[in-house]
């Protein structure tokens, strides 16, 4: 098994070479989608931010700047109005690395039509440039992997999640980086993860982040242990949040936790991390995309088609029935573990190999389907 | 001046004849967009339907119901994933049953099966149930007051005298939140006064007439506004009548504006 990627000028490694169209105002989202459609391969995201300074301002600008500079991006074209609020995002993005950042301004274009045309022309030029970049041999330690689950069922904790844990452990052992997210989904299992922290301080951070999370939900007058597992999870056979969490945490294997990350903040070293993200699938993907994650492996029991504009998203099914019913969504089936036709280790090895194949250019089902879901996560002042 | 619109069973007479592809959850927004692009319908990207809690659950549910029941809507195709909080099958009975259908991705062979079935069903809804022209007796005009407008009382008086019902939203400095509320109030044409530092906006189901200020941003984007600052009440009323009778606004031509559901609680 070998790995090839794009070595960026700032030392990071990319495994795609995208040109991203990033609108800096919700009103420019439609134009961004048009540029994606009419250019020769640019990717775009849509969102609902209007540049008004709100309680979640820092969270939002980190999400935007981080995704703009994901190492899988060759260049990002910001669609902007020409207001000072946008400079904050662009300057933060500049501080993150050496991703090529281009601005196309509506105030200069004077009309949406002209803005679209200017962005399409720039995108096509950048896409041609990007094609001339060559992949080179990359060490396994170059990889930053995201671990996610969504639409969990009773099989999640015994098939796909522990199999992904095998792959994650292997990557961390090779010097790579792996990030577990979804704070809700470790609630009830945090004491077990804290014991695996590299230092007592990191262990305490894991405990603190979960307590902060539960408090932020209680702040809304809601008992999270009553609201979760979700209806879909219960229909999938899960009984309690603790059961869901014990299963969800298995995605992170048995490696030591190197550190805890705030939402949408990139790790500074290699190793296994926990990031404080919502369980909401797309808010989590957006947080990972902002944190240098190259590829996310997304285990699912019920089956969900979503993906990211900046990261390949590999869908791993927890059960054979669903994998068979919706094959255009699923990249790999871990239901074979419950079927008794594969061991956990064998299936985990297949996930590891698929991660490397996808890194080397094999397209995921979500990429083939053109999935570019993207959401700005907000806390609405519920943090303590 | 009389207004001729479209008779939409169960939804009233609308000034537009839009088909709505309504994703009940973020996970079905992409396939909804593909279906909408193929058949020329309206849809929107959003992050709701799953992982939401508290008052946002009924809030988003009611917002989806208001969208589906808006008089400018000819028919609705709800696209659900199957395992979300706001379940598509439960949303369907709450919306107008005339020309409303449901597709569930997890039960339709995945994304490609849903896309094919969705295109077929949307075309059937559109082609087999063509809307008849009908006279609209009372047009509801929404006012988005994201900035102060000096002649507001004269404008309201003029609009009322012209036979319109007027609904006003001024709570937010960004138009999209006011537009969402005006949609729920069944406004069929909106007059928007965007904040000086905000661009003109739009709401895909509703024609929005943007009136500029003299701020540097608005002056630079003059071509994206329908009317300049200082336009008379008569000019505004004349344009409302034209737009209600089918003339497209600038924002309808350029396709700008995201539909934003009201949220106030974090996602889990």
XYZ file of C-alpha atoms in Angstrom:
652
model
C 0.000 0.000 0.000
C 1.351 3.420 -0.925
C 0.039 6.929 -0.582
C 0.307 9.903 -2.924
C -0.861 13.459 -2.396
C -0.301 17.134 -3.074
C 2.439 18.658 -0.951
C 1.364 22.189 -0.105
C 3.770 25.105 0.192
C 2.946 25.366 3.910
C 3.910 21.721 4.558
C 0.420 20.254 4.765
C -0.765 17.425 2.511
C -3.838 17.424 0.319
C -5.485 14.391 -1.285
C -7.779 16.351 -3.553
C -6.949 19.466 -5.513
C -10.209 21.407 -5.401
C -11.054 24.922 -6.415
C -13.633 26.016 -3.827
C -16.226 28.757 -4.360
C -17.010 30.228 -0.944
C -19.682 32.939 -0.650
C -19.164 35.352 2.245
C -22.833 36.340 2.416
C -25.951 34.188 2.152
C -27.081 36.370 -0.736
C -24.090 35.120 -2.752
C -24.827 31.431 -2.128
C -26.973 31.084 -5.252
C -24.179 32.622 -7.346
C -21.682 30.170 -5.795
C -23.895 27.241 -6.829
C -24.149 28.676 -10.345
C -20.361 28.950 -10.595
C -20.028 25.309 -9.537
C -22.536 24.301 -12.214
C -21.035 26.376 -15.034
C -17.314 26.028 -14.326
C -15.172 23.054 -15.309
C -15.133 21.337 -11.936
C -15.124 23.875 -9.107
C -16.908 22.918 -5.876
C -19.176 25.300 -3.956
C -20.913 25.574 -0.622
C -24.040 27.488 0.460
C -24.801 28.957 3.870
C -27.044 31.446 5.656
C -24.518 33.912 7.164
C -25.245 37.612 6.630
C -22.112 39.053 8.241
C -24.064 40.409 11.193
C -21.953 40.098 14.331
C -23.742 37.586 16.511
C -22.849 35.544 19.564
C -21.408 32.838 17.336
C -19.248 35.212 15.289
C -15.906 33.556 16.094
C -17.332 30.064 15.526
C -18.623 31.169 12.125
C -15.488 32.895 10.879
C -13.340 29.926 11.968
C -15.697 27.593 10.077
C -15.464 29.693 6.909
C -11.723 30.427 7.057
C -10.877 26.841 7.987
C -12.807 25.269 5.141
C -11.348 27.832 2.714
C -7.875 26.598 3.633
C -8.468 22.850 3.999
C -5.327 21.163 2.606
C -7.421 19.392 -0.049
C -8.039 22.829 -1.593
C -5.772 24.133 -4.337
C -7.429 27.552 -4.328
C -10.483 29.228 -2.849
C -12.452 31.953 -4.593
C -14.258 34.128 -2.035
C -17.413 35.721 -3.395
C -17.725 38.944 -1.428
C -19.730 42.120 -1.269
C -16.770 44.342 -0.524
C -17.515 44.984 3.168
C -14.997 45.115 6.054
C -16.689 42.192 7.863
C -15.447 39.897 5.109
C -11.837 40.945 5.652
C -11.902 39.234 9.037
C -12.606 35.849 7.412
C -10.085 36.392 4.631
C -7.336 37.549 7.003
C -7.929 34.567 9.286
C -7.735 32.264 6.247
C -4.434 33.890 5.234
C -3.042 33.200 8.711
C -3.850 29.481 8.394
C -1.407 28.606 5.636
C -0.528 29.225 2.038
C -3.702 28.162 0.243
C -4.226 30.335 -2.820
C -6.995 32.807 -1.930
C -8.786 34.834 -4.597
C -11.466 37.475 -4.059
C -14.230 38.372 -6.481
C -16.228 41.354 -5.257
C -19.820 42.213 -6.112
C -19.128 45.891 -5.472
C -16.539 45.753 -8.247
C -18.529 43.481 -10.533
C -21.592 45.748 -10.066
C -24.024 42.953 -10.941
C -24.637 39.332 -10.006
C -24.319 38.291 -13.657
C -20.909 39.890 -13.976
C -19.788 38.459 -10.616
C -20.763 34.972 -11.758
C -18.886 35.356 -15.028
C -15.768 36.751 -13.329
C -15.793 33.856 -10.833
C -16.301 31.232 -13.553
C -13.366 32.648 -15.542
C -11.117 32.702 -12.473
C -12.223 29.190 -11.473
C -11.496 27.755 -14.909
C -8.009 29.287 -14.937
C -7.299 27.922 -11.447
C -8.660 24.487 -12.398
C -6.225 24.357 -15.318
C -3.381 25.318 -12.987
C -4.502 22.710 -10.451
C -4.414 19.983 -13.098
C -0.736 20.635 -13.743
C 0.113 19.904 -10.089
C 1.585 16.433 -9.633
C 0.871 13.962 -6.871
C 4.004 12.819 -5.053
C 4.662 10.002 -2.592
C 3.288 10.915 0.823
C 3.951 9.321 4.216
C 0.954 7.802 6.024
C 1.572 10.366 8.736
C 0.371 13.013 6.254
C -3.228 11.925 6.680
C -5.730 13.708 8.941
C -8.780 11.490 9.326
C -12.219 12.462 10.652
C -14.351 9.905 12.504
C -18.107 10.353 12.303
C -21.296 8.387 12.697
C -24.848 9.284 11.780
C -28.135 7.427 11.795
C -26.770 4.883 14.273
C -28.462 1.550 14.954
C -27.918 -1.399 17.278
C -25.186 -2.741 14.979
C -23.113 0.469 15.016
C -21.297 -0.354 18.249
C -20.421 -3.915 17.276
C -19.637 -3.658 13.539
C -18.728 -0.419 11.720
C -17.616 1.671 14.701
C -15.085 -0.775 16.192
C -13.916 -1.672 12.665
C -13.271 2.025 12.046
C -11.456 2.013 15.405
C -9.082 -0.628 14.008
C -8.332 1.630 11.021
C -7.939 4.715 13.211
C -5.514 2.907 15.530
C -3.454 1.810 12.549
C -3.285 5.364 11.194
C -2.290 6.799 14.589
C 0.359 4.053 14.940
C 1.753 5.166 11.544
C 2.118 8.715 12.848
C -1.085 10.048 11.321
C -3.871 12.074 12.881
C -7.406 11.022 13.692
C -10.195 13.212 15.105
C -13.261 11.942 16.947
C -16.161 14.390 17.200
C -19.788 14.464 18.402
C -19.721 15.388 22.063
C -23.234 14.097 22.624
C -22.117 10.726 21.379
C -19.429 10.307 24.030
C -21.735 11.508 26.834
C -21.831 8.609 29.269
C -18.557 7.186 27.933
C -16.335 10.198 28.706
C -14.771 8.602 31.803
C -13.519 5.714 29.659
C -12.036 8.061 27.046
C -10.460 10.272 29.730
C -8.539 7.246 31.031
C -6.932 6.989 27.605
C -5.703 10.591 27.605
C -1.979 11.167 27.221
C -1.923 13.351 30.348
C -4.281 13.857 33.285
C -4.888 17.396 32.020
C -6.114 16.163 28.628
C -8.299 13.610 30.431
C -9.826 16.402 32.493
C -10.422 18.404 29.295
C -12.466 15.514 27.895
C -14.558 15.378 31.094
C -14.939 19.191 31.089
C -16.007 19.417 27.441
C -18.727 16.819 28.003
C -19.925 18.597 31.173
C -19.977 21.902 29.291
C -21.956 20.260 26.518
C -24.549 18.762 28.838
C -24.877 22.085 30.662
C -25.433 23.926 27.374
C -28.326 21.609 26.570
C -29.713 21.799 30.131
C -29.547 25.589 29.724
C -32.298 25.162 27.157
C -34.393 23.304 29.718
C -33.907 20.003 27.956
C -32.787 16.695 29.414
C -30.460 15.401 26.709
C -30.618 11.890 28.092
C -34.389 12.084 27.513
C -34.089 13.570 23.989
C -31.525 11.015 22.837
C -31.180 8.477 21.346
C -33.177 9.931 18.442
C -36.313 8.308 17.144
C -34.356 6.935 14.206
C -31.794 5.438 16.601
C -34.541 3.786 18.675
C -36.113 2.339 15.541
C -32.609 1.072 14.751
C -32.554 -0.798 18.069
C -30.695 1.533 20.456
C -32.110 1.816 23.980
C -30.210 4.576 25.815
C -27.800 7.428 25.168
C -25.141 5.568 27.145
C -25.498 2.572 24.818
C -25.247 4.881 21.801
C -22.179 6.596 23.278
C -20.333 3.417 24.221
C -20.820 2.291 20.621
C -19.982 5.658 19.069
C -16.719 6.025 21.005
C -15.450 2.792 19.491
C -14.721 4.684 16.264
C -11.625 6.024 18.024
C -10.184 2.548 18.645
C -7.857 2.122 21.607
C -5.198 4.760 20.977
C -4.236 7.435 23.496
C -5.892 10.843 23.212
C -3.284 13.489 22.402
C -5.560 16.473 22.893
C -8.973 18.113 22.835
C -9.936 20.589 20.095
C -12.502 23.358 20.092
C -14.953 23.296 17.187
C -13.401 24.081 13.769
C -9.849 24.392 15.168
C -7.066 22.336 13.573
C -4.751 20.056 15.596
C -1.188 21.288 15.929
C 0.427 17.840 16.123
C -0.244 14.280 15.011
C -2.169 11.723 17.086
C -5.736 11.032 18.195
C -7.875 14.042 19.137
C -11.350 14.706 20.388
C -13.159 17.723 18.918
C -16.169 19.319 20.637
C -18.738 19.205 17.819
C -22.504 18.816 17.692
C -23.733 15.367 16.703
C -25.523 17.069 13.798
C -23.904 15.331 10.828
C -23.246 18.384 8.697
C -22.202 20.754 11.475
C -19.671 18.089 12.372
C -18.446 17.735 8.766
C -18.072 21.515 8.557
C -16.058 21.534 11.795
C -13.790 18.781 10.489
C -13.371 20.508 7.114
C -12.176 23.594 8.977
C -9.632 21.535 10.960
C -7.389 20.192 8.178
C -9.274 16.875 7.959
C -8.452 15.214 4.627
C -10.959 12.366 4.654
C -13.897 11.573 6.920
C -15.111 8.043 7.488
C -18.801 8.152 8.317
C -20.435 5.031 9.707
C -24.197 4.730 9.327
C -26.876 2.288 10.334
C -29.852 3.849 8.630
C -28.001 5.168 5.551
C -27.382 8.835 4.745
C -26.098 10.297 1.468
C -24.372 13.478 2.693
C -20.827 14.632 1.946
C -18.487 17.601 1.972
C -17.171 19.912 -0.730
C -13.661 19.827 0.722
C -13.260 16.242 2.023
C -14.056 12.839 0.553
C -16.579 11.233 2.908
C -16.507 7.428 3.055
C -19.786 5.789 4.120
C -19.481 2.543 6.025
C -22.670 0.544 6.606
C -23.239 -1.139 9.964
C -25.554 -3.792 8.534
C -25.747 -5.783 5.301
C -29.480 -5.228 4.796
C -29.121 -1.448 4.473
C -25.856 -1.705 2.494
C -27.706 -3.873 -0.018
C -30.839 -1.703 -0.128
C -29.065 1.606 -0.867
C -25.774 0.701 -2.582
C -25.374 4.136 -4.223
C -24.828 5.664 -0.765
C -22.565 3.042 0.838
C -18.839 2.640 0.076
C -18.081 -0.310 2.353
C -20.130 -2.790 4.374
C -19.180 -3.697 7.934
C -22.352 -5.741 8.384
C -20.189 -8.695 7.365
C -18.866 -8.717 10.932
C -22.334 -9.456 12.345
C -22.979 -11.849 9.445
C -19.909 -13.815 10.571
C -18.202 -13.641 7.176
C -15.419 -11.257 8.280
C -13.601 -10.557 11.510
C -13.425 -7.084 13.002
C -9.738 -6.909 12.141
C -10.303 -8.007 8.534
C -13.022 -5.417 8.033
C -10.979 -2.725 9.800
C -8.096 -3.480 7.450
C -10.457 -3.006 4.476
C -11.501 0.391 5.849
C -7.837 1.397 6.232
C -7.099 0.302 2.664
C -10.168 2.161 1.362
C -9.041 5.349 3.134
C -5.724 5.113 1.296
C -7.382 4.250 -2.049
C -9.679 7.261 -1.678
C -6.695 9.423 -0.714
C -4.983 8.224 -3.903
C -7.924 9.413 -5.985
C -10.699 6.814 -5.879
C -14.003 8.690 -5.699
C -16.474 8.073 -2.871
C -20.202 7.594 -3.431
C -20.831 11.020 -1.894
C -18.349 12.593 -4.336
C -19.912 10.778 -7.281
C -23.313 12.082 -6.150
C -21.990 15.646 -5.947
C -22.761 16.034 -2.229
C -21.521 19.367 -0.855
C -23.557 19.837 2.295
C -22.245 22.620 4.535
C -23.750 24.277 7.619
C -22.586 27.001 9.919
C -22.941 25.712 13.481
C -24.339 28.113 16.065
C -24.731 27.850 19.832
C -27.108 30.835 20.181
C -25.546 31.887 23.467
C -26.222 28.601 25.197
C -22.586 28.144 26.258
C -21.809 28.810 29.892
C -55.813 47.736 -11.192
C -56.854 44.099 -10.975
C -54.505 41.234 -10.246
C -54.722 37.940 -12.071
C -53.007 35.082 -10.312
C -53.146 31.300 -10.125
C -55.803 29.260 -8.368
C -54.058 26.850 -5.994
C -56.429 24.388 -4.378
C -56.324 24.594 -0.614
C -53.695 27.348 -0.757
C -55.681 30.222 -2.265
C -54.919 32.412 -5.255
C -51.197 33.072 -5.663
C -49.253 35.562 -7.787
C -46.686 32.909 -8.675
C -47.126 29.292 -9.746
C -44.172 27.636 -8.009
C -43.596 23.997 -7.363
C -41.819 23.405 -4.043
C -39.410 20.534 -3.469
C -39.320 20.533 0.342
C -36.441 18.645 1.984
C -37.624 17.693 5.472
C -34.020 17.355 6.632
C -30.550 18.615 5.694
C -29.691 15.107 4.444
C -32.255 15.381 1.625
C -31.393 18.944 0.515
C -28.977 17.833 -2.198
C -31.285 15.393 -3.959
C -34.068 17.986 -3.587
C -31.865 20.514 -5.393
C -31.155 18.047 -8.189
C -34.859 17.346 -8.637
C -35.736 21.063 -8.482
C -33.063 21.983 -11.047
C -34.330 19.293 -13.408
C -38.010 20.301 -13.259
C -37.632 24.058 -12.687
C -38.985 24.030 -9.130
C -38.054 25.954 -5.988
C -36.050 24.364 -3.204
C -33.645 25.495 -0.501
C -30.607 24.337 1.437
C -31.046 24.217 5.192
C -29.570 22.535 8.239
C -32.735 21.530 10.024
C -34.870 18.486 10.549
C -32.402 16.462 12.625
C -30.399 17.140 15.761
C -32.691 20.018 16.685
C -34.320 20.325 20.097
C -36.656 22.397 22.231
C -38.764 25.132 20.688
C -36.914 24.752 17.393
C -38.708 21.456 16.741
C -42.212 22.965 16.457
C -40.673 26.194 15.118
C -39.041 24.526 12.121
C -42.026 22.210 11.651
C -44.407 25.167 11.470
C -42.057 27.005 9.115
C -42.078 24.039 6.718
C -45.881 23.849 6.953
C -46.159 27.593 6.181
C -43.889 27.195 3.144
C -45.882 24.239 1.849
C -49.217 26.033 2.345
C -48.164 29.380 0.882
C -50.550 30.639 -1.833
C -47.686 31.031 -4.351
C -47.192 27.252 -4.248
C -48.786 25.045 -6.888
C -47.651 21.678 -5.539
C -45.248 20.184 -3.015
C -42.932 17.210 -3.059
C -41.596 16.492 0.431
C -38.252 14.658 0.298
C -37.351 12.881 3.522
C -34.349 10.774 4.511
C -36.371 8.482 6.759
C -34.696 8.662 10.170
C -34.916 12.404 10.955
C -36.537 14.231 13.886
C -39.037 16.061 11.690
C -40.207 12.988 9.881
C -41.446 13.474 6.338
C -44.353 11.057 6.752
C -45.516 13.074 9.770
C -45.045 16.399 8.011
C -47.249 15.390 5.088
C -50.577 15.152 6.985
C -49.930 18.581 8.500
C -49.706 20.377 5.164
C -52.337 21.022 2.527
C -53.140 17.590 1.053
C -53.912 18.916 -2.418
C -51.000 18.186 -4.741
C -48.606 17.181 -1.976
C -46.521 14.041 -2.140
C -43.754 12.368 -0.167
C -40.548 10.551 -1.075
C -38.311 8.778 1.451
C -34.667 8.250 0.429
C -34.114 5.230 2.675
C -37.163 3.561 1.121
C -36.567 4.592 -2.492
C -33.345 2.756 -3.276
C -31.117 5.612 -2.161
C -30.243 8.939 -3.740
C -30.439 7.955 -7.424
C -33.755 6.136 -6.998
C -35.148 9.136 -5.151
C -33.941 11.498 -7.847
C -35.573 9.525 -10.667
C -38.808 9.007 -8.802
C -38.809 12.634 -7.658
C -38.424 14.006 -11.175
C -41.252 11.775 -12.410
C -43.593 12.723 -9.571
C -42.799 16.442 -9.760
C -43.515 16.462 -13.504
C -46.789 14.613 -12.943
C -47.856 17.108 -10.280
C -46.982 19.967 -12.562
C -48.350 18.687 -15.871
C -51.480 16.861 -14.733
C -52.738 19.651 -12.518
C -52.133 22.884 -14.372
C -53.236 25.902 -12.343
C -56.138 27.956 -13.650
C -55.933 31.724 -13.813
C -57.953 33.478 -11.145
C -58.577 36.992 -9.926
C -56.891 37.863 -6.642
C -59.182 40.047 -4.542
C -56.817 41.015 -1.761
C -53.064 41.035 -2.244
C -51.030 40.734 0.960
C -47.980 42.974 0.653
C -45.162 42.423 3.138
C -42.881 45.236 4.249
C -39.361 44.223 5.266
C -38.113 47.178 7.261
C -34.514 46.154 7.839
C -33.707 49.881 7.795
C -35.733 52.904 8.747
C -37.687 54.431 5.935
C -38.724 58.063 6.306
C -42.139 58.014 4.597
C -43.383 54.796 6.183
C -46.804 56.006 7.259
C -47.473 57.529 3.846
C -46.425 54.262 2.232
C -48.694 52.181 4.471
C -51.616 54.533 3.888
C -51.016 54.453 0.145
C -50.794 50.653 0.004
C -53.979 50.258 2.047
C -55.783 52.811 -0.130
C -54.668 50.844 -3.197
C -56.563 47.837 -1.801
C -53.658 45.828 -0.404
C -53.419 44.220 3.001
C -50.122 45.245 4.586
C -48.011 43.166 6.972
C -44.819 44.576 8.476
C -41.665 42.977 9.891
C -38.952 45.137 11.355
C -37.511 43.012 14.130
C -34.322 42.035 12.354
C -31.554 44.001 10.660
C -31.074 41.231 8.137
C -33.800 40.749 5.618
C -33.891 36.950 5.506
C -35.411 36.650 8.994
C -38.042 39.280 8.217
C -38.761 37.606 4.884
C -39.329 34.249 6.611
C -41.861 35.867 8.950
C -43.584 37.662 6.080
C -43.830 34.330 4.254
C -45.544 32.813 7.304
C -47.944 35.804 7.247
C -48.747 34.748 3.654
C -47.300 37.871 2.037
C -47.267 37.325 -1.727
C -45.180 40.330 -2.719
C -42.583 41.916 -0.436
C -41.191 45.441 -0.457
C -37.738 45.217 1.087
C -35.725 48.085 2.550
C -32.389 46.347 3.196
C -30.029 47.734 5.823
C -27.457 50.161 4.365
C -24.693 47.580 4.894
C -26.668 44.638 3.564
C -27.204 43.691 -0.082
C -30.582 43.411 -1.792
C -32.137 40.074 -1.060
C -34.717 37.599 -2.265
C -36.938 34.743 -1.166
C -37.402 32.124 -3.861
C -41.167 31.645 -3.307
C -42.030 35.337 -3.125
C -41.196 38.221 -5.461
C -39.179 40.749 -3.446
C -38.978 44.366 -4.626
C -35.750 45.856 -3.261
C -35.581 49.588 -2.605
C -32.080 51.036 -2.347
C -30.661 53.514 0.125
C -27.858 55.898 -0.831
C -25.196 53.913 1.059
C -21.953 53.141 -0.817
C -22.846 49.438 -0.985
C -26.304 50.098 -2.390
C -24.972 52.630 -4.880
C -22.413 50.079 -6.084
C -25.153 47.459 -6.478
C -27.710 49.820 -7.996
C -28.427 47.435 -10.880
C -29.640 44.749 -8.448
C -32.283 47.024 -6.915
C -35.768 47.503 -8.342
C -36.260 51.054 -7.119
C -34.016 53.873 -5.931
C -34.245 55.724 -2.638
C -36.954 58.346 -2.750
C -39.262 56.450 -5.109
C -42.806 57.742 -4.677
C -45.633 55.723 -3.190
C -47.301 55.790 -6.624
C -44.200 54.293 -8.259
C -44.062 51.561 -5.634
C -47.749 50.702 -6.065
C -47.392 50.629 -9.845
C -44.495 48.188 -9.570
C -46.364 45.993 -7.058
C -49.229 45.677 -9.529
C -46.881 44.778 -12.373
C -45.013 42.244 -10.254
C -48.249 40.723 -8.914
C -49.354 40.292 -12.530
C -46.174 38.427 -13.425
C -43.322 40.869 -14.027
C -40.168 39.465 -12.460
C -38.273 41.415 -9.809
C -34.493 41.849 -9.982
C -34.003 39.232 -7.276
C -36.193 36.755 -9.159
C -34.106 37.293 -12.301
C -30.771 36.868 -10.503
C -32.084 34.049 -8.297
C -30.603 35.457 -5.096
C -31.687 34.793 -1.537
C -31.628 31.754 0.702
C -34.736 30.617 2.598
C -33.724 30.676 6.278
C -35.772 28.803 8.884
C -36.035 30.430 12.312
C -33.674 28.875 14.863
C -32.823 29.833 18.434
C -31.448 26.682 20.058
C -28.151 24.914 19.328
C -28.140 21.587 17.526
C -27.395 18.549 19.673
